[in-house]
Coordinates of C-alpha atoms and ligand atoms in Angstrom, one line a residue:
M1 CA 0.0 0.0 0.0
N2 CA 1.4 3.4 -0.9
K3 CA 2.2 6.0 1.8
D4 CA -0.6 8.4 0.7
I5 CA -3.3 5.7 0.9
Q6 CA -1.9 4.6 4.3
L7 CA -2.2 8.2 5.5
I8 CA -5.8 8.4 4.3
I9 CA -6.7 5.1 6.1
N10 CA -5.0 6.3 9.3
T11 CA -7.0 9.5 9.1
I12 CA -10.2 7.4 8.6
K13 CA -9.3 5.6 11.8
I14 CA -9.1 8.9 13.7
C15 CA -12.4 10.0 12.3
S16 CA -14.0 6.7 13.3
I17 CA -13.0 7.0 16.9
K18 CA -14.5 10.5 17.0
I19 CA -17.7 9.4 15.2
K20 CA -18.1 6.5 17.7
H21 CA -18.2 9.2 20.5
I22 CA -20.7 11.2 18.5
I23 CA -23.0 8.2 18.0
E24 CA -22.7 7.3 21.7
K25 CA -23.3 10.7 23.2
G26 CA -24.7 12.9 20.3
D27 CA -28.1 14.3 19.7
T28 CA -30.2 11.9 17.5
T29 CA -32.9 14.5 16.6
K30 CA -33.5 15.9 13.2
S31 CA -31.8 19.1 12.0
D32 CA -33.6 21.8 10.0
S33 CA -31.7 21.0 6.8
Q34 CA -32.0 18.4 4.0
N35 CA -29.2 16.8 2.0
S36 CA -29.0 16.9 -1.8
T37 CA -31.2 13.9 -2.2
G38 CA -33.9 15.5 -0.1
D39 CA -33.4 13.5 3.1
T40 CA -33.8 15.4 6.3
Q41 CA -30.4 15.4 8.0
L42 CA -30.0 14.3 11.6
K43 CA -27.7 16.3 13.8
L44 CA -25.5 13.1 13.9
D45 CA -25.1 13.1 10.1
I46 CA -23.9 16.7 10.1
Q47 CA -21.5 16.3 13.1
S48 CA -20.0 13.2 11.5
D49 CA -19.6 15.0 8.2
I50 CA -17.8 17.9 9.8
V51 CA -15.4 15.5 11.6
I52 CA -14.4 13.8 8.3
Q53 CA -14.2 17.0 6.3
N54 CA -11.9 18.6 8.9
E55 CA -9.6 15.6 9.1
L56 CA -9.3 14.8 5.4
S57 CA -8.8 18.5 4.5
K58 CA -5.5 18.4 6.4
L59 CA -4.0 15.8 4.1
K60 CA -1.7 17.0 1.3
C61 CA -2.4 13.9 -0.8
V62 CA -6.2 14.7 -1.0
R63 CA -7.3 16.6 -4.1
S64 CA -10.9 16.9 -3.2
I65 CA -13.7 15.4 -1.1
V66 CA -17.4 15.0 -1.6
S67 CA -19.9 13.9 1.0
E68 CA -23.4 12.4 0.7
E69 CA -24.4 15.3 3.0
Q70 CA -23.0 18.0 0.7
D71 CA -24.2 19.5 -2.6
E72 CA -20.8 20.1 -4.1
I73 CA -17.3 18.7 -4.4
I74 CA -14.9 20.5 -2.0
N75 CA -11.5 21.1 -3.6
I76 CA -8.5 20.8 -1.2
N77 CA -5.1 20.5 -3.1
Q78 CA -5.3 20.9 -6.8
N79 CA -2.0 19.0 -7.5
A80 CA -2.9 16.0 -5.3
T81 CA -4.0 12.6 -6.6
Y82 CA -6.8 11.3 -4.5
N83 CA -10.5 12.3 -4.4
I84 CA -12.5 10.9 -1.6
A85 CA -16.3 10.4 -1.6
Y86 CA -17.9 9.4 1.6
D87 CA -21.1 8.8 3.4
P88 CA -20.4 9.9 7.0
L89 CA -23.2 7.9 8.7
D90 CA -25.1 5.6 6.6
G91 CA -28.4 4.4 8.1
S92 CA -28.2 7.1 10.7
S93 CA -31.9 6.8 11.6
L94 CA -31.1 3.4 13.0
V95 CA -29.1 4.9 15.9
D96 CA -32.4 5.8 17.6
V97 CA -33.3 2.1 17.8
N98 CA -29.7 1.1 18.6
L99 CA -29.1 -0.9 15.5
S100 CA -25.7 -0.9 13.7
V101 CA -24.7 2.0 11.3
G102 CA -21.7 2.7 9.3
S103 CA -19.4 5.1 7.4
I104 CA -18.4 4.4 3.8
Y105 CA -15.4 5.9 1.9
G106 CA -14.4 5.5 -1.8
I107 CA -10.9 6.6 -2.8
Y108 CA -10.8 7.7 -6.4
Q109 CA -7.8 8.6 -8.5
Y110 CA -8.1 11.5 -11.0
S111 CA -11.9 11.7 -11.1
Y112 CA -15.0 10.4 -9.4
S113 CA -16.0 7.4 -11.5
G114 CA -16.3 3.6 -10.9
K115 CA -13.4 3.0 -13.3
N116 CA -11.1 5.2 -11.1
I117 CA -11.8 3.8 -7.7
V118 CA -8.6 2.4 -6.2
G119 CA -9.6 1.8 -2.6
A120 CA -12.6 1.5 -0.3
V121 CA -13.1 1.6 3.4
Y122 CA -16.2 1.0 5.5
V123 CA -16.6 1.2 9.3
V124 CA -19.4 -0.6 11.1
F125 CA -20.5 0.9 14.4
G126 CA -22.2 -2.0 16.2
P127 CA -21.6 -3.8 19.4
R128 CA -18.0 -3.5 18.2
V129 CA -16.4 -1.0 15.9
E130 CA -14.9 -2.8 12.8
M131 CA -13.2 -1.4 9.8
V132 CA -12.8 -3.1 6.4
V133 CA -10.2 -2.0 3.9
A134 CA -10.2 -3.0 0.3
I135 CA -7.0 -2.1 -1.5
D136 CA -4.5 -3.8 -3.8
K137 CA -6.9 -6.7 -4.5
Q138 CA -7.2 -7.6 -0.8
V139 CA -9.9 -7.1 1.8
K140 CA -8.8 -6.8 5.4
L141 CA -10.9 -6.7 8.6
Y142 CA -9.7 -4.6 11.6
R143 CA -11.3 -4.1 15.0
L144 CA -11.1 -1.3 17.4
L145 CA -9.6 -2.7 20.6
D146 CA -8.9 -0.2 23.3
H147 CA -7.8 2.8 21.3
S148 CA -6.4 1.3 18.1
F149 CA -7.6 -0.7 15.1
E150 CA -6.0 -4.2 15.2
Y151 CA -5.8 -6.6 12.2
I152 CA -8.2 -9.5 12.5
Q153 CA -8.4 -11.4 9.2
D154 CA -8.6 -11.3 5.4
I155 CA -12.1 -11.6 4.0
H156 CA -12.9 -14.0 1.2
L157 CA -16.3 -14.9 -0.1
Q158 CA -17.3 -18.4 -0.9
T159 CA -18.8 -19.0 -4.4
K160 CA -22.3 -19.5 -2.8
G161 CA -23.8 -18.3 0.5
N162 CA -27.2 -18.6 2.2
I163 CA -28.1 -15.0 3.3
L164 CA -30.5 -12.8 1.5
A165 CA -30.8 -9.0 2.1
P166 CA -33.5 -7.8 -0.3
G167 CA -33.9 -4.0 -0.1
S168 CA -36.6 -1.5 -1.1
T169 CA -40.4 -1.5 -1.0
Q170 CA -41.8 -4.9 -2.1
A171 CA -45.0 -3.4 -3.4
M172 CA -42.8 -1.6 -6.0
W173 CA -40.8 -4.7 -7.1
Y174 CA -41.0 -5.8 -10.8
P175 CA -42.5 -9.4 -11.0
H176 CA -39.3 -10.9 -12.3
H177 CA -37.4 -9.5 -9.2
K178 CA -40.1 -10.9 -6.8
Q179 CA -39.9 -14.3 -8.5
M180 CA -36.1 -14.3 -8.1
I181 CA -36.3 -13.4 -4.4
D182 CA -39.0 -16.1 -3.9
D183 CA -36.8 -18.6 -5.6
F184 CA -33.8 -17.9 -3.4
F185 CA -36.0 -18.4 -0.3
T186 CA -37.4 -21.6 -1.8
D187 CA -33.7 -22.7 -2.2
G188 CA -33.2 -22.2 1.6
Y189 CA -31.8 -18.7 1.8
R190 CA -32.4 -16.9 5.1
L191 CA -33.6 -13.3 5.4
R192 CA -31.1 -10.9 7.0
Y193 CA -32.0 -7.3 6.4
S194 CA -31.6 -4.5 9.0
G195 CA -32.0 -1.5 6.8
G196 CA -28.4 -0.5 7.1
M197 CA -26.4 -1.4 4.1
V198 CA -23.1 -1.4 6.0
P199 CA -24.0 -4.1 8.6
D200 CA -26.1 -6.0 6.0
L201 CA -23.3 -6.2 3.6
H202 CA -20.8 -6.9 6.4
Q203 CA -22.8 -9.9 7.5
I204 CA -22.8 -11.3 4.0
L205 CA -19.0 -10.7 3.7
L206 CA -18.2 -12.3 7.0
K207 CA -20.6 -15.2 6.7
G208 CA -19.2 -16.4 3.4
G209 CA -21.7 -15.0 0.9
G210 CA -25.3 -14.4 -0.2
L211 CA -27.0 -11.6 -2.0
F212 CA -27.8 -8.0 -1.1
S213 CA -30.2 -6.2 -3.6
Y214 CA -31.5 -2.7 -4.0
P215 CA -33.1 -3.1 -7.4
A216 CA -34.7 -0.7 -9.9
T217 CA -38.3 -0.5 -8.9
K218 CA -41.5 0.9 -10.4
D219 CA -41.1 4.1 -8.4
L220 CA -37.3 4.3 -8.3
T221 CA -36.1 3.3 -11.7
K222 CA -32.4 4.0 -10.8
G223 CA -32.7 2.5 -7.3
K224 CA -32.0 4.5 -4.2
L225 CA -28.3 4.0 -3.3
R226 CA -25.8 6.5 -4.4
Q227 CA -23.0 5.5 -6.8
L228 CA -20.0 7.4 -5.4
F229 CA -20.7 7.2 -1.7
E230 CA -22.3 3.8 -1.2
V231 CA -22.3 1.6 -4.3
F232 CA -18.8 1.9 -5.9
P233 CA -17.0 1.4 -2.6
F234 CA -18.9 -1.8 -1.8
A235 CA -18.6 -2.9 -5.4
L236 CA -14.8 -2.8 -5.0
V237 CA -15.0 -4.6 -1.7
F238 CA -17.0 -7.4 -3.2
K239 CA -14.8 -7.7 -6.3
F240 CA -11.6 -7.9 -4.2
A241 CA -13.3 -10.4 -1.8
G242 CA -14.0 -12.8 -4.7
G243 CA -17.6 -11.9 -5.3
D244 CA -19.2 -9.4 -7.7
A245 CA -21.4 -6.4 -8.0
I246 CA -23.8 -5.6 -10.8
D247 CA -26.8 -3.4 -11.6
G248 CA -28.6 -6.4 -13.1
E249 CA -26.9 -6.2 -16.5
H250 CA -23.5 -4.5 -16.1
K251 CA -20.7 -4.5 -13.6
L252 CA -21.3 -1.6 -11.2
L253 CA -17.8 -0.3 -11.6
D254 CA -18.3 0.1 -15.4
I255 CA -21.4 2.4 -14.9
N256 CA -20.9 6.1 -15.9
T257 CA -21.5 8.8 -13.4
T258 CA -23.0 12.0 -14.7
H259 CA -23.7 13.7 -11.4
I260 CA -22.1 13.2 -7.9
H261 CA -25.5 12.2 -6.4
D262 CA -26.4 9.7 -9.1
T263 CA -28.0 6.5 -7.8
T264 CA -28.1 3.1 -9.4
A265 CA -29.8 -0.3 -8.9
C266 CA -27.3 -2.6 -7.3
F267 CA -26.7 -6.3 -6.4
F268 CA -23.7 -7.4 -4.3
G269 CA -23.0 -11.0 -3.7
S270 CA -21.0 -14.1 -4.2
L271 CA -20.5 -15.4 -7.7
Q272 CA -23.3 -18.0 -7.9
E273 CA -26.0 -15.6 -6.7
I274 CA -24.8 -12.8 -9.0
K275 CA -25.0 -15.3 -11.9
K276 CA -28.6 -15.9 -11.1
V277 CA -29.3 -12.1 -11.0
Y278 CA -27.7 -11.7 -14.5
E279 CA -30.0 -14.5 -15.8
V280 CA -33.1 -12.9 -14.4
W281 CA -32.4 -9.2 -15.1
S282 CA -30.6 -9.1 -18.4
Ligands
LIG1 P1 -29.3 6.7 4.0 O1 -28.0 7.0 3.3 O2 -30.3 7.8 3.9 O3 -29.0 6.3 5.4 O4 -30.0 5.5 3.3 C1 -29.3 4.3 2.9 C2 -29.9 3.1 3.5 C3 -29.0 1.9 3.3 O5 -28.1 1.7 4.4 C4 -30.0 0.8 3.3 O6 -29.6 -0.4 2.6 C5 -31.2 1.4 2.6 O7 -31.1 2.8 2.8 C6 -32.5 0.9 3.1 O8 -33.5 1.4 2.4 P2 -35.0 0.7 2.4 O9 -35.5 1.0 3.8 O10 -35.8 1.4 1.3 O11 -34.8 -0.8 2.1
LIG2 MG1 -26.2 6.5 2.9

């Protein structure tokens, strides 16, 4: 791993310890503002965003940053290499009911596009704080023990799993998608969906495999999840862990981004489940 990426990851560790405290002690009520997608922001979202913005802005190797909670890209050093897109606190409404939430970071070289993502990091805030780093074709799990992140293990997906995390509103599913999900359940897959993509995907990664879906639906033809902040980072994690990530027809990392807040349908899983998605959706 090069020194700049190492520095970015070390900075994410510092942010994560601060965000852990914000989650534990912070105010979970709504703010008066909305983000670019129109979601009402919680005070926790805004506080976490400020922490990350302040820390990443200190790094000479960071060219720009962009957050799910911001309207625009923030330029930092025009001669630097790395652009970082992040979702400071994904699933933040789950904090109120004490379910796990997470931060997601995509590290992009040159420009914000799936083809240029070189690294991804996510952090799960649950009973434990864990960080997963995908870089150089490897996926590594770290855990916060006392005050530092310790290496635990590499993550490899099996070719087939048995967990299903089917997102979005079922009443809006297309019939072929509903049939596919029904078929997985008939084949013995078990439902594991918390409504937080970070813990839901983390469970699939650590329990060997399965399928997470947030499809195109009758009301959301481009899905809900955002390409730069949520989808591409996890697509890289699944690719490096030996699985795959598609929109139904194409690899997610080949999709063009026209706007920083673009969304896309997405499926993340082990190879056998993704093969079935291709068969049904393309
Ligand atoms: P958020 O960025 O506003 O927190 O929304 C993203 C979350 C994901 O973590 C999760 O997979 C999805 O929204 C759940 O949506 P739904 O309740 O429609 O299945
Ligand atoms: Mg999010």
